[in-house]
mmCIF file of C-alpha atoms and ligand atoms in Angstrom:
data_model
loop_
_atom_site.group_PDB
_atom_site.id
_atom_site.type_symbol
_atom_site.label_atom_id
_atom_site.label_comp_id
_atom_site.label_asym_id
_atom_site.label_seq_id
_atom_site.Cartn_x
_atom_site.Cartn_y
_atom_site.Cartn_z
ATOM 1 C CA UNK R 1 0.000 0.000 0.000
ATOM 2 C CA UNK R 2 1.109 3.541 -0.468
ATOM 3 C CA UNK R 3 -0.257 6.668 1.047
ATOM 4 C CA UNK R 4 -0.156 8.400 4.358
ATOM 5 C CA UNK R 5 2.420 6.069 5.899
ATOM 6 C CA UNK R 6 5.009 7.704 3.689
ATOM 7 C CA UNK R 7 4.661 11.029 5.483
ATOM 8 C CA UNK R 8 8.033 10.775 7.176
ATOM 9 C CA UNK R 9 8.429 11.377 10.882
ATOM 10 C CA UNK R 10 10.241 14.683 11.295
ATOM 11 C CA UNK R 11 10.048 17.706 13.590
ATOM 12 C CA UNK R 12 7.569 19.264 11.136
ATOM 13 C CA UNK R 13 5.262 16.217 11.165
ATOM 14 C CA UNK R 14 5.678 15.276 14.848
ATOM 15 C CA UNK R 15 2.391 16.950 15.966
ATOM 16 C CA UNK R 16 0.528 15.059 13.231
ATOM 17 C CA UNK R 17 1.878 11.678 14.327
ATOM 18 C CA UNK R 18 1.412 12.441 18.033
ATOM 19 C CA UNK R 19 -2.249 13.261 17.370
ATOM 20 C CA UNK R 20 -2.624 10.104 15.264
ATOM 21 C CA UNK R 21 -1.207 8.126 18.188
ATOM 22 C CA UNK R 22 -4.052 9.507 20.296
ATOM 23 C CA UNK R 23 -6.643 8.720 17.603
ATOM 24 C CA UNK R 24 -7.001 12.335 16.459
ATOM 25 C CA UNK R 25 -6.766 13.519 12.864
ATOM 26 C CA UNK R 26 -5.253 16.978 12.606
ATOM 27 C CA UNK R 27 -4.371 19.240 9.709
ATOM 28 C CA UNK R 28 -1.800 22.027 9.545
ATOM 29 C CA UNK R 29 -3.458 25.447 9.381
ATOM 30 C CA UNK R 30 -1.669 28.692 8.695
ATOM 31 C CA UNK R 31 -2.161 31.382 11.328
ATOM 32 C CA UNK R 32 -1.445 34.094 8.741
ATOM 33 C CA UNK R 33 -3.888 33.198 5.906
ATOM 34 C CA UNK R 34 -6.091 30.777 7.929
ATOM 35 C CA UNK R 35 -5.970 28.060 5.250
ATOM 36 C CA UNK R 36 -5.283 24.386 5.849
ATOM 37 C CA UNK R 37 -2.817 22.480 3.731
ATOM 38 C CA UNK R 38 -1.477 19.009 3.142
ATOM 39 C CA UNK R 39 1.210 17.648 3.538
ATOM 40 C CA UNK R 40 2.596 18.887 6.873
ATOM 41 C CA UNK R 41 5.495 21.296 6.448
ATOM 42 C CA UNK R 42 7.035 24.241 8.213
ATOM 43 C CA UNK R 43 6.089 26.852 5.605
ATOM 44 C CA UNK R 44 2.543 27.614 4.404
ATOM 45 C CA UNK R 45 2.339 26.772 0.673
ATOM 46 C CA UNK R 46 -0.257 29.546 0.195
ATOM 47 C CA UNK R 47 1.464 32.555 1.770
ATOM 48 C CA UNK R 48 4.913 31.308 2.899
ATOM 49 C CA UNK R 49 4.234 32.094 6.549
ATOM 50 C CA UNK R 50 5.973 29.925 9.125
ATOM 51 C CA UNK R 51 3.232 30.279 11.755
ATOM 52 C CA UNK R 52 1.492 26.919 11.474
ATOM 53 C CA UNK R 53 -1.079 25.613 13.958
ATOM 54 C CA UNK R 54 -2.747 22.213 14.112
ATOM 55 C CA UNK R 55 -6.491 21.974 13.690
ATOM 56 C CA UNK R 56 -8.623 18.988 14.677
ATOM 57 C CA UNK R 57 -10.479 17.643 11.664
ATOM 58 C CA UNK R 58 -13.390 15.199 11.410
ATOM 59 C CA UNK R 59 -11.411 13.629 8.556
ATOM 60 C CA UNK R 60 -14.288 13.721 6.107
ATOM 61 C CA UNK R 61 -14.137 14.241 2.379
ATOM 62 C CA UNK R 62 -14.702 12.607 -0.959
ATOM 63 C CA UNK R 63 -12.680 10.630 -3.463
ATOM 64 C CA UNK R 64 -11.076 13.051 -5.887
ATOM 65 C CA UNK R 65 -9.372 10.355 -7.950
ATOM 66 C CA UNK R 66 -8.368 6.756 -7.371
ATOM 67 C CA UNK R 67 -6.676 3.691 -8.824
ATOM 68 C CA UNK R 68 -7.136 0.014 -8.042
ATOM 69 C CA UNK R 69 -3.918 -1.968 -7.824
ATOM 70 C CA UNK R 70 -4.565 -5.617 -8.673
ATOM 71 C CA UNK R 71 -0.942 -6.774 -8.747
ATOM 72 C CA UNK R 72 -0.840 -8.249 -5.226
ATOM 73 C CA UNK R 73 -2.757 -11.038 -3.512
ATOM 74 C CA UNK R 74 -5.638 -8.690 -2.798
ATOM 75 C CA UNK R 75 -6.549 -5.577 -4.775
ATOM 76 C CA UNK R 76 -6.110 -2.298 -2.935
ATOM 77 C CA UNK R 77 -7.150 1.260 -3.604
ATOM 78 C CA UNK R 78 -4.821 4.243 -3.799
ATOM 79 C CA UNK R 79 -6.809 7.462 -3.749
ATOM 80 C CA UNK R 80 -6.610 11.188 -3.624
ATOM 81 C CA UNK R 81 -9.156 12.290 -1.032
ATOM 82 C CA UNK R 82 -10.386 15.884 -1.112
ATOM 83 C CA UNK R 83 -10.933 16.819 2.522
ATOM 84 C CA UNK R 84 -13.818 19.068 3.533
ATOM 85 C CA UNK R 85 -11.246 21.668 4.662
ATOM 86 C CA UNK R 86 -9.807 21.820 1.135
ATOM 87 C CA UNK R 87 -6.526 19.899 1.022
ATOM 88 C CA UNK R 88 -6.242 16.810 -1.163
ATOM 89 C CA UNK R 89 -4.277 13.935 0.331
ATOM 90 C CA UNK R 90 -2.822 10.771 -1.135
ATOM 91 C CA UNK R 91 -4.004 7.819 0.907
ATOM 92 C CA UNK R 92 -5.671 4.422 0.733
ATOM 93 C CA UNK R 93 -9.362 3.559 0.877
ATOM 94 C CA UNK R 94 -9.747 0.316 2.805
ATOM 95 C CA UNK R 95 -12.520 -2.150 3.685
ATOM 96 C CA UNK R 96 -14.394 -1.329 0.489
ATOM 97 C CA UNK R 97 -15.337 -3.174 -2.676
ATOM 98 C CA UNK R 98 -13.021 -1.405 -5.140
ATOM 99 C CA UNK R 99 -15.570 -1.887 -7.900
ATOM 100 C CA UNK R 100 -18.166 0.054 -5.915
ATOM 101 C CA UNK R 101 -16.035 3.188 -5.555
ATOM 102 C CA UNK R 102 -16.320 6.232 -7.774
ATOM 103 C CA UNK R 103 -15.110 9.783 -7.892
ATOM 104 C CA UNK R 104 -17.172 11.699 -5.357
ATOM 105 C CA UNK R 105 -17.709 8.755 -2.974
ATOM 106 C CA UNK R 106 -17.891 10.121 0.591
ATOM 107 C CA UNK R 107 -15.141 8.833 2.835
ATOM 108 C CA UNK R 108 -14.026 9.274 6.431
ATOM 109 C CA UNK R 109 -10.704 8.782 8.163
ATOM 110 C CA UNK R 110 -9.963 5.695 10.202
ATOM 111 C CA UNK R 111 -6.757 4.686 11.922
ATOM 112 C CA UNK R 112 -4.884 1.512 11.139
ATOM 113 C CA UNK R 113 -2.454 0.250 13.791
ATOM 114 C CA UNK R 114 1.148 0.241 12.619
ATOM 115 C CA UNK R 115 4.011 -1.760 14.070
ATOM 116 C CA UNK R 116 6.822 0.764 13.874
ATOM 117 C CA UNK R 117 5.032 4.098 14.178
ATOM 118 C CA UNK R 118 1.823 5.824 15.232
ATOM 119 C CA UNK R 119 -1.456 4.508 13.797
ATOM 120 C CA UNK R 120 -1.766 5.424 10.117
ATOM 121 C CA UNK R 121 -4.808 7.410 8.978
ATOM 122 C CA UNK R 122 -6.594 5.750 6.059
ATOM 123 C CA UNK R 123 -10.102 6.201 4.703
ATOM 124 C CA UNK R 124 -13.303 4.142 4.639
ATOM 125 C CA UNK R 125 -16.570 4.742 2.819
ATOM 126 C CA UNK R 126 -19.092 6.575 5.011
HETATM 127 ZN ZN1 ZN X 201 -0.658 30.903 4.863
#
């Protein structure tokens, strides 16, 4: 699978992974222009401010685009999810019939336990 687990642990992403460890989904929000963005980074991609806060998010959105990978034992879905707050994130949609998904399908974040790091946020159909 590819997706959120490839957001490396770094000082800039530490608050994201700490929140994930507590079961919370948070997004970086710029204090200067008040917009959220994805992926986590130390500089706002909209206005270049370095004053970034973390905002709790319900983790809801819809599939913006997706692909079904059928090369492994089980097919899996790699998707861009457009979050309600605006950012689009690369992730996986799990526990779904890949054939039943379409662009615009409503999805919600869920957390998948990970062995070597905080639980990974993925998405399920809602
Ligand atoms: Zn900004």
